[in-house]
């Protein structure tokens, strides 16, 4: 989340918290761009008008390899138009002050897409017992094969 607005942060934190969605807060565009460049983020909430460089951050996120398909919520405060936010890559746009009911309805629509976007980045440990036999039915090895995130453990 990119904002410096305490009221917006409270609404987003409460609404997202009830849906089980965690937040990472960034107060400046440069640190948000740096975070988005380092790793995949499932979704972004960007305070487009009240954080300097926020629209640049939105455009950078949309052009990044890892986050170009992430869900982006743009929050406007009269300076940026809805069409400009959408053209920059926002999936959802709301004006300040953002009612929790509006944010929740956007989130309800976005959660399935966030889940789909999250799946390729999920890693689960898998452990399977493996027994190898020779043609004479002699057991050669009995071991546990473990794979975590595409790498043998």
PDB file of N, CA and C in Angstrom, residues 43 45 53-54 96 119 126 138 141-142:
ATOM      1  N   UNK A  43      -1.371  -7.524  -4.913  1.00  0.00           N
ATOM      2  CA  UNK A  43      -2.204  -6.362  -5.190  1.00  0.00           C
ATOM      3  C   UNK A  43      -1.617  -5.107  -4.578  1.00  0.00           C
ATOM      4  N   UNK A  45      -2.558  -0.932  -3.368  1.00  0.00           N
ATOM      5  CA  UNK A  45      -3.463   0.184  -3.127  1.00  0.00           C
ATOM      6  C   UNK A  45      -2.588   1.421  -3.230  1.00  0.00           C
ATOM      7  N   UNK A  53       4.673  11.256  -6.893  1.00  0.00           N
ATOM      8  CA  UNK A  53       5.217  10.189  -7.730  1.00  0.00           C
ATOM      9  C   UNK A  53       4.378   8.927  -7.768  1.00  0.00           C
ATOM     10  N   UNK A  54       3.190   8.956  -7.174  1.00  0.00           N
ATOM     11  CA  UNK A  54       2.359   7.751  -7.105  1.00  0.00           C
ATOM     12  C   UNK A  54       1.912   7.274  -8.483  1.00  0.00           C
ATOM     13  N   UNK A  96     -11.591   9.687  -2.472  1.00  0.00           N
ATOM     14  CA  UNK A  96     -11.546   9.938  -1.030  1.00  0.00           C
ATOM     15  C   UNK A  96     -12.720  10.806  -0.626  1.00  0.00           C
ATOM     16  N   UNK A 119      -1.147 -17.897  -7.175  1.00  0.00           N
ATOM     17  CA  UNK A 119      -0.825 -19.321  -7.303  1.00  0.00           C
ATOM     18  C   UNK A 119       0.549 -19.626  -7.892  1.00  0.00           C
ATOM     19  N   UNK A 126       6.545 -30.928  -0.658  1.00  0.00           N
ATOM     20  CA  UNK A 126       5.976 -32.229  -0.989  1.00  0.00           C
ATOM     21  C   UNK A 126       7.016 -33.287  -0.660  1.00  0.00           C
ATOM     22  N   UNK A 138      15.041 -56.868  -6.122  1.00  0.00           N
ATOM     23  CA  UNK A 138      15.828 -56.502  -4.960  1.00  0.00           C
ATOM     24  C   UNK A 138      15.662 -54.992  -4.719  1.00  0.00           C
ATOM     25  N   UNK A 141      16.975 -48.876  -2.937  1.00  0.00           N
ATOM     26  CA  UNK A 141      16.945 -47.751  -2.003  1.00  0.00           C
ATOM     27  C   UNK A 141      15.532 -47.527  -1.519  1.00  0.00           C
ATOM     28  N   UNK A 142      15.426 -46.990  -0.344  1.00  0.00           N
ATOM     29  CA  UNK A 142      14.144 -46.604   0.218  1.00  0.00           C
ATOM     30  C   UNK A 142      14.389 -45.250   0.877  1.00  0.00           C
TER      31      UNK A 142
END
